[in-house]
C-alpha positions as a Markdown table, in Angstrom:
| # | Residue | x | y | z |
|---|---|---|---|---|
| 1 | Unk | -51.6 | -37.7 | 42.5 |
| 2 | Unk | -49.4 | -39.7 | 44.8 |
| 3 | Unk | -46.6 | -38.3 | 46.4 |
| 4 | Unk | -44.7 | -40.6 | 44.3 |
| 5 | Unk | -45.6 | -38.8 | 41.0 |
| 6 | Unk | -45.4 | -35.5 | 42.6 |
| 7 | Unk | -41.4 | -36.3 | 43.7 |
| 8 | Unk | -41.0 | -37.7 | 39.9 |
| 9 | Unk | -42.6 | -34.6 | 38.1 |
| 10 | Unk | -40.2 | -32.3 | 40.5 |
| 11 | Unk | -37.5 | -34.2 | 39.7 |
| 12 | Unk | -38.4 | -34.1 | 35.7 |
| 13 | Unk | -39.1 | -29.8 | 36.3 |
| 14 | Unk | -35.6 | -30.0 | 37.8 |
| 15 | Unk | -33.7 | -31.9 | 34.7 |
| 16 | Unk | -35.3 | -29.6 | 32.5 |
| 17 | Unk | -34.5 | -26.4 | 34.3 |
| 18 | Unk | -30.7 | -28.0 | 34.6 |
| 19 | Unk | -30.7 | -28.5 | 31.1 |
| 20 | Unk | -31.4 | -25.1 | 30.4 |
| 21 | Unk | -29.0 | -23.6 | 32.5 |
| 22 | Unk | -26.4 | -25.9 | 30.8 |
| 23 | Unk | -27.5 | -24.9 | 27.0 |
| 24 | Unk | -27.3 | -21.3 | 28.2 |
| 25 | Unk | -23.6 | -21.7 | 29.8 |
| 26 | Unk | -22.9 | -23.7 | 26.3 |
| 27 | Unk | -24.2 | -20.6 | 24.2 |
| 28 | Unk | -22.0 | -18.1 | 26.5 |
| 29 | Unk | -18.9 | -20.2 | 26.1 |
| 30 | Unk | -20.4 | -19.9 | 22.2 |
| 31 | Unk | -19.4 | -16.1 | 22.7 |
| 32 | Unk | -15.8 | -16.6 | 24.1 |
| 33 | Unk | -15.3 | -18.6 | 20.8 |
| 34 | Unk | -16.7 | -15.8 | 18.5 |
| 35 | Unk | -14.4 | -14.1 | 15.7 |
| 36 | Unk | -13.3 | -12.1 | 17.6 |
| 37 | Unk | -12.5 | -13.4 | 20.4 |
| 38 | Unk | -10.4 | -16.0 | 18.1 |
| 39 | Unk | -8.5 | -13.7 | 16.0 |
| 40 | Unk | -6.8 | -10.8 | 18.4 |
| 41 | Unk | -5.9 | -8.9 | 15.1 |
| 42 | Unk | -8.1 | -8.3 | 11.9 |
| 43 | Unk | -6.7 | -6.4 | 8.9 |
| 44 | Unk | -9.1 | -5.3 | 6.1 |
| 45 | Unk | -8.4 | -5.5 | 3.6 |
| 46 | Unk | -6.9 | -9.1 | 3.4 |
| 47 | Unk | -5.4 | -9.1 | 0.3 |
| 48 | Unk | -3.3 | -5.8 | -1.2 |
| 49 | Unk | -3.8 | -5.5 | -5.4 |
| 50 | Unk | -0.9 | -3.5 | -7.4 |
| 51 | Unk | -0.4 | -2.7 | -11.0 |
| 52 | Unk | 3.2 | -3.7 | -12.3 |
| 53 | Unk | 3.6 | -0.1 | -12.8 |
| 54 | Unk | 3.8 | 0.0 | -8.6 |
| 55 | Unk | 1.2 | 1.4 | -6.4 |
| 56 | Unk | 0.1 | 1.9 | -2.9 |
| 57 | Unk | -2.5 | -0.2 | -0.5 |
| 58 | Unk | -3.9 | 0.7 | 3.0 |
| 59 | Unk | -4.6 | -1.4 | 5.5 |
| 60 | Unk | -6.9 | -1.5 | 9.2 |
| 61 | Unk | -5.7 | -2.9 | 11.7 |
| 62 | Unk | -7.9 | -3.6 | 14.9 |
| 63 | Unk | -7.1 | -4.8 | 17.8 |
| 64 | Unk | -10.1 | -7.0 | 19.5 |
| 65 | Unk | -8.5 | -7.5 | 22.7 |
| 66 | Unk | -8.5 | -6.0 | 26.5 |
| 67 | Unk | -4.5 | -5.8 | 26.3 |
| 68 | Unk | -2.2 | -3.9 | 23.9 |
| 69 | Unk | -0.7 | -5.7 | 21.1 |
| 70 | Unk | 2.6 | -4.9 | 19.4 |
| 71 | Unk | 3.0 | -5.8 | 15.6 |
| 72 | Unk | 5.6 | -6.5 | 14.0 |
| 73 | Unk | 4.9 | -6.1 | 9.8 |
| 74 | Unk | 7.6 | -7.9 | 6.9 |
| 75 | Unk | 7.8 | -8.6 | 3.6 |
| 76 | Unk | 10.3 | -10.5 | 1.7 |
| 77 | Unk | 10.2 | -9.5 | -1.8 |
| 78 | Unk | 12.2 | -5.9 | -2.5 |
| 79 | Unk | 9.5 | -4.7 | -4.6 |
| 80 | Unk | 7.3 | -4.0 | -1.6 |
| 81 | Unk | 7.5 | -1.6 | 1.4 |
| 82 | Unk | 5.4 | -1.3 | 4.7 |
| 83 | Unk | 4.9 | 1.6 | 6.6 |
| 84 | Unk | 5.3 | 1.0 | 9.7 |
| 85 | Unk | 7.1 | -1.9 | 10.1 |
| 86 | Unk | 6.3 | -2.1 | 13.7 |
| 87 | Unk | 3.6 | -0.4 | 15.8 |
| 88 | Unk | 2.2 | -1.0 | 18.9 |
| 89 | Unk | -2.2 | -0.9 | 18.9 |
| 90 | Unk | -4.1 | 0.2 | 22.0 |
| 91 | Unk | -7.1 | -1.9 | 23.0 |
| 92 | Unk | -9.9 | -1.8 | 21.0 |
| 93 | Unk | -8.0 | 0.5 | 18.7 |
| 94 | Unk | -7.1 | 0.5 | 15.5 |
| 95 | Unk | -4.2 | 1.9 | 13.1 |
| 96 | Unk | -3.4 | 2.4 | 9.4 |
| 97 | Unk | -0.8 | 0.4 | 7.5 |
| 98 | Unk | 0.6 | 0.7 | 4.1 |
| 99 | Unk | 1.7 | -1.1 | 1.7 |
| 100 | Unk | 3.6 | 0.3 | -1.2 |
| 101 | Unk | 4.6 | -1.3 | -4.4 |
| 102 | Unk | 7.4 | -0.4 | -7.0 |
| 103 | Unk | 7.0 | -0.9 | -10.8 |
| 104 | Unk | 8.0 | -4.5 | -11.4 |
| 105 | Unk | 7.6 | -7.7 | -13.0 |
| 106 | Unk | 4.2 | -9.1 | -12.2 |
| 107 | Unk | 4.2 | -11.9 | -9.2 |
| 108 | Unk | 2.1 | -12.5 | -6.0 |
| 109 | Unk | 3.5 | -12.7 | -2.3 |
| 110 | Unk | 2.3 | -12.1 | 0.9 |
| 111 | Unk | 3.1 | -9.6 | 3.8 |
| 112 | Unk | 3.4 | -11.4 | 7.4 |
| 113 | Unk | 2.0 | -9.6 | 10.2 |
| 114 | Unk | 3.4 | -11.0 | 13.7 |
| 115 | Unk | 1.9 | -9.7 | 17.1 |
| 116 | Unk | 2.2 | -10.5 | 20.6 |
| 117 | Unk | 0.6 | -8.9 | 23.8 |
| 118 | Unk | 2.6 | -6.2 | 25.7 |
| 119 | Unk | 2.8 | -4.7 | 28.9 |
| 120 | Unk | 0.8 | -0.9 | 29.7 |
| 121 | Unk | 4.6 | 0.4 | 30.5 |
| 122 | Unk | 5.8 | -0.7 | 27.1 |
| 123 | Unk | 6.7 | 2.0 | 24.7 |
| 124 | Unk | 9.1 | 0.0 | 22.3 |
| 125 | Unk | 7.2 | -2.8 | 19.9 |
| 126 | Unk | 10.7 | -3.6 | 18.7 |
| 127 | Unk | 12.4 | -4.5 | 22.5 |
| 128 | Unk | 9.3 | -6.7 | 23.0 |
| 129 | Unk | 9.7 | -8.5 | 20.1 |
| 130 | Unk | 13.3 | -9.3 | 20.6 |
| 131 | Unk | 12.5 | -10.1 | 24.4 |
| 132 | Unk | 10.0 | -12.8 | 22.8 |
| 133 | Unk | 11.8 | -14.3 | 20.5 |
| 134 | Unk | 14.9 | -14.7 | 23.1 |
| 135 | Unk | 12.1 | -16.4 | 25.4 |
| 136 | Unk | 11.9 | -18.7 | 22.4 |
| 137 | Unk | 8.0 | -17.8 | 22.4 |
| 138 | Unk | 6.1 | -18.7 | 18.7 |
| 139 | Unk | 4.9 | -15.5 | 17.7 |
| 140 | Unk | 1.0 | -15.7 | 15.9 |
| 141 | Unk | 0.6 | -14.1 | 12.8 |
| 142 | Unk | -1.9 | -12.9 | 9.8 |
| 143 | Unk | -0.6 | -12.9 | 6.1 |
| 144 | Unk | -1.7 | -10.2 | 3.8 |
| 145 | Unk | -1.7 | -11.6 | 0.2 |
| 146 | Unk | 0.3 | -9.5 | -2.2 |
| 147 | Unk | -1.7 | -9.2 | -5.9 |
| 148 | Unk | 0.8 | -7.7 | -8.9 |
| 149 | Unk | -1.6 | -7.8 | -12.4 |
| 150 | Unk | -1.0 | -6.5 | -15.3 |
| 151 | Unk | -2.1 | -3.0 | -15.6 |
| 152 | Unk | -3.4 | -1.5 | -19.0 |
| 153 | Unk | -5.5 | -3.0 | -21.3 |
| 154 | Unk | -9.8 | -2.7 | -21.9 |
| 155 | Unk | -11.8 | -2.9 | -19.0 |
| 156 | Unk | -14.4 | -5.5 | -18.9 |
| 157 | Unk | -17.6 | -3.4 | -17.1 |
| 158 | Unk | -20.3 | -2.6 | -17.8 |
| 159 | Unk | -19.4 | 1.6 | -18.5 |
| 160 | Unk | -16.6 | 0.1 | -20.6 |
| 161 | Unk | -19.3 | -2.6 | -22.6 |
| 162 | Unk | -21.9 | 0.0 | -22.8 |
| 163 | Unk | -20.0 | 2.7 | -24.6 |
């Protein structure tokens, strides 16, 4: 070999291993853009199923972050109440929320949960959310989907089918 093709093999064992850094850096950015890096809050479950005779729901709520998070829980319709209406989730944490339903005509809504990122000195979820809204900040948020059904009637299972 000439020292030609010597300096254009290094040069193509460079490239590669350049390349291979990059892909790597790509696939740890790939981690900053996982689920739950993307969504500070999850709630499970997503969607809250009543009677029309009324009922009650419960709800997770984690917090993904490195920073506390105060929520701020609301629901529209009179037929529904949430418990708490605001709370304030350490990081990593997670709290319980419920949803309670009174008898009622059947109809579907949603629940909105806001939430914004708070200082360690904080100890009021409601101040910081009026703080942030005089700031004129938008305020993320998660809906919870609000299921009223008829209650009653046969089952359609299998315990039910095979009787």
């Amino acid at each position: 070999m000439t020292k030609e093709d010597n300096q254009k093999e290094n040069q193509k064992e460079s490239n590669s291993k350049n390349e291979k850094e990059n892909k790597s850096a790509k696939n740890d950015g790939d981690d900053a853009n996982s689920e739950s890096s993307k969504v500070p809050i999850t709630i499970d479950p997503e969607e809250a199923k009543f009677s029309n005779a009324g009922g009650k729901s419960e709800h997770m709520v984690v917090n993904f972050t490195a920073k506390r998070m105060a929520l701020k829980i609301r629901c529209g319709n009179a037929l529904f109440r949430v418990e708490p209406t605001h709370m304030i989730i350490e990081p990593n944490k997670c709290r319980q929320l419920t949803i309670n339903r009174m008898p009622g005509p059947i109809q579907t809504d949603k629940a909105i949960v806001q939430f914004i990122d708070i200082e360690k000195d904080a100890q009021d979820p409601k101040v910081a959310f009026k703080a942030a809204e005089a700031a004129g900040t938008k305020i993320p948020h998660i809906k919870i989907k609000l299921v009223a059904a008829a209650s009653g009637g046969r089952k359609m299972s299998r315990e039910v089918l095979d009787e």
